[in-house]
Amino acid sequence: MTTTPEHDKRIAEMKFFSVYPHYVTKVKKKGRTIEELHAVIEWLTGFNEEKLHVLIDEKVTFKTFFERATLNPNAELIKGVICGYRIEDIETPLTKQTRYLDKLIEELARGRKMEKILRVKK
C-alpha cells in the first residue's frame, strides 16, 4: 500500500510535541524506560535528550524535526509493516523517516532487545 499525498502532508504538518507524550505512554505502559525511548530516538535522529526537549519546546512539525535530524545510516535496515504500510515501499522520504521512528518505538514497546532495535551490525 502506497501513501497518498494527503497522508504525506498530514504527517509533515503533525507536531512532534503532540505525539511525543504518546510515545512515552506506550513504552512506559510496556515496562520500558524513557531513557530507552530517548536512546532509540537519538540512534535514529542524532538528537540527544537536551536537543529533543528544545525541539519539543519549539513545537516543531515532523517535517522540521527530520530536516534537522542526521539520520542514522543503518536506518535503511528498518523494515516491516507499521500503521498498515510496508516501510520499504514508502516513497516519500519524510513519511518513511516518520514510520522508521514509529517502528522502532513499537519494537521497544514489544520488548525487543535494544541491540536488535538499534540495528547493530555484527
Coordinates of C-alpha atoms in Angstrom, one line a residue:
M1 CA 0.0 0.0 0.0
T2 CA 1.5 3.3 -1.0
T3 CA 0.9 6.6 0.8
T4 CA -1.3 9.4 -0.6
P5 CA -0.2 13.0 -1.0
E6 CA -2.8 13.9 1.7
H7 CA -1.3 11.3 4.1
D8 CA 2.2 12.6 3.5
K9 CA 1.1 16.2 4.0
R10 CA -0.7 15.3 7.3
I11 CA 2.5 13.7 8.6
A12 CA 4.6 16.6 7.5
E13 CA 2.4 19.1 9.4
M14 CA 1.9 17.0 12.5
K15 CA 3.6 18.5 15.6
F16 CA 6.3 16.3 17.2
F17 CA 5.5 17.6 20.7
S18 CA 1.9 16.4 20.4
V19 CA 3.0 12.8 19.5
Y20 CA 5.9 12.6 21.9
P21 CA 3.7 12.0 25.1
H22 CA 2.1 9.1 23.3
Y23 CA 5.5 7.6 22.7
V24 CA 6.3 7.9 26.4
T25 CA 3.0 6.4 27.5
K26 CA 3.3 3.5 25.0
V27 CA 6.8 2.5 26.2
K28 CA 6.2 3.0 29.9
K29 CA 3.0 1.0 29.8
K30 CA 5.0 -1.9 28.4
G31 CA 7.7 -1.6 31.1
R32 CA 10.3 0.2 29.1
T33 CA 12.0 3.4 30.2
I34 CA 12.1 7.0 28.9
E35 CA 15.9 6.6 28.7
E36 CA 15.4 3.7 26.3
L37 CA 13.0 5.8 24.3
H38 CA 15.5 8.6 24.1
A39 CA 18.3 6.2 23.1
V40 CA 16.1 4.9 20.2
I41 CA 15.3 8.5 19.1
E42 CA 18.9 9.5 19.4
W43 CA 20.1 6.5 17.4
L44 CA 17.7 7.3 14.6
T45 CA 18.0 11.1 14.5
G46 CA 21.2 12.1 16.4
F47 CA 19.1 14.2 18.8
N48 CA 20.3 13.8 22.4
E49 CA 17.8 14.4 25.3
E50 CA 18.6 18.1 25.5
K51 CA 18.1 18.8 21.8
L52 CA 15.0 16.7 21.8
H53 CA 13.5 18.9 24.6
V54 CA 14.4 22.0 22.6
L55 CA 12.5 20.7 19.6
I56 CA 9.6 19.8 21.8
D57 CA 9.6 23.3 23.3
E58 CA 9.8 24.8 19.8
K59 CA 6.7 22.7 18.8
V60 CA 8.3 21.7 15.6
T61 CA 6.5 19.7 12.9
F62 CA 7.7 16.3 11.9
K63 CA 9.0 18.0 8.7
T64 CA 11.2 20.3 10.7
F65 CA 12.1 17.5 13.1
F66 CA 13.5 15.3 10.3
E67 CA 15.0 18.2 8.4
R68 CA 17.2 18.9 11.4
A69 CA 18.0 15.3 12.1
T70 CA 21.1 13.4 11.0
L71 CA 19.5 10.1 10.1
N72 CA 21.5 7.0 11.1
P73 CA 23.0 5.3 8.0
N74 CA 21.6 2.0 9.3
A75 CA 18.0 3.3 9.3
E76 CA 17.6 1.6 5.9
L77 CA 17.7 -1.7 7.8
I78 CA 14.4 -0.9 9.5
K79 CA 11.8 -3.0 7.6
G80 CA 8.4 -4.3 8.1
V81 CA 4.8 -3.1 8.4
I82 CA 3.7 -0.2 10.6
C83 CA 0.4 1.5 10.6
G84 CA -0.6 -0.6 7.6
Y85 CA 2.3 0.5 5.4
R86 CA 5.3 -1.6 4.5
I87 CA 8.2 0.7 5.3
E88 CA 10.3 -0.5 2.3
D89 CA 7.6 0.5 -0.1
I90 CA 7.1 4.1 1.2
E91 CA 8.4 6.5 -1.4
T92 CA 8.1 9.9 0.4
P93 CA 11.3 10.3 2.4
L94 CA 9.6 12.2 5.3
T95 CA 6.8 9.6 5.7
K96 CA 9.4 6.8 5.6
Q97 CA 11.5 8.5 8.3
T98 CA 8.5 9.0 10.5
R99 CA 7.5 5.4 10.0
Y100 CA 11.1 4.4 10.9
L101 CA 10.6 6.1 14.2
D102 CA 7.1 4.5 14.7
K103 CA 8.6 1.1 14.0
L104 CA 11.5 1.5 16.5
I105 CA 9.1 2.6 19.2
E106 CA 6.8 -0.3 18.5
E107 CA 9.7 -2.7 18.8
L108 CA 10.8 -1.1 22.1
A109 CA 7.3 -1.4 23.5
R110 CA 7.1 -5.0 22.4
G111 CA 10.2 -5.9 24.4
R112 CA 12.7 -6.3 21.7
K113 CA 16.3 -6.2 22.8
M114 CA 18.0 -2.8 22.3
E115 CA 20.8 -4.1 20.2
K116 CA 18.2 -5.5 17.8
I117 CA 16.2 -2.3 17.8
L118 CA 19.3 -0.2 17.1
R119 CA 20.3 -2.5 14.2
V120 CA 23.8 -3.2 15.5
K121 CA 25.7 -4.8 12.6
K122 CA 27.9 -7.8 13.5

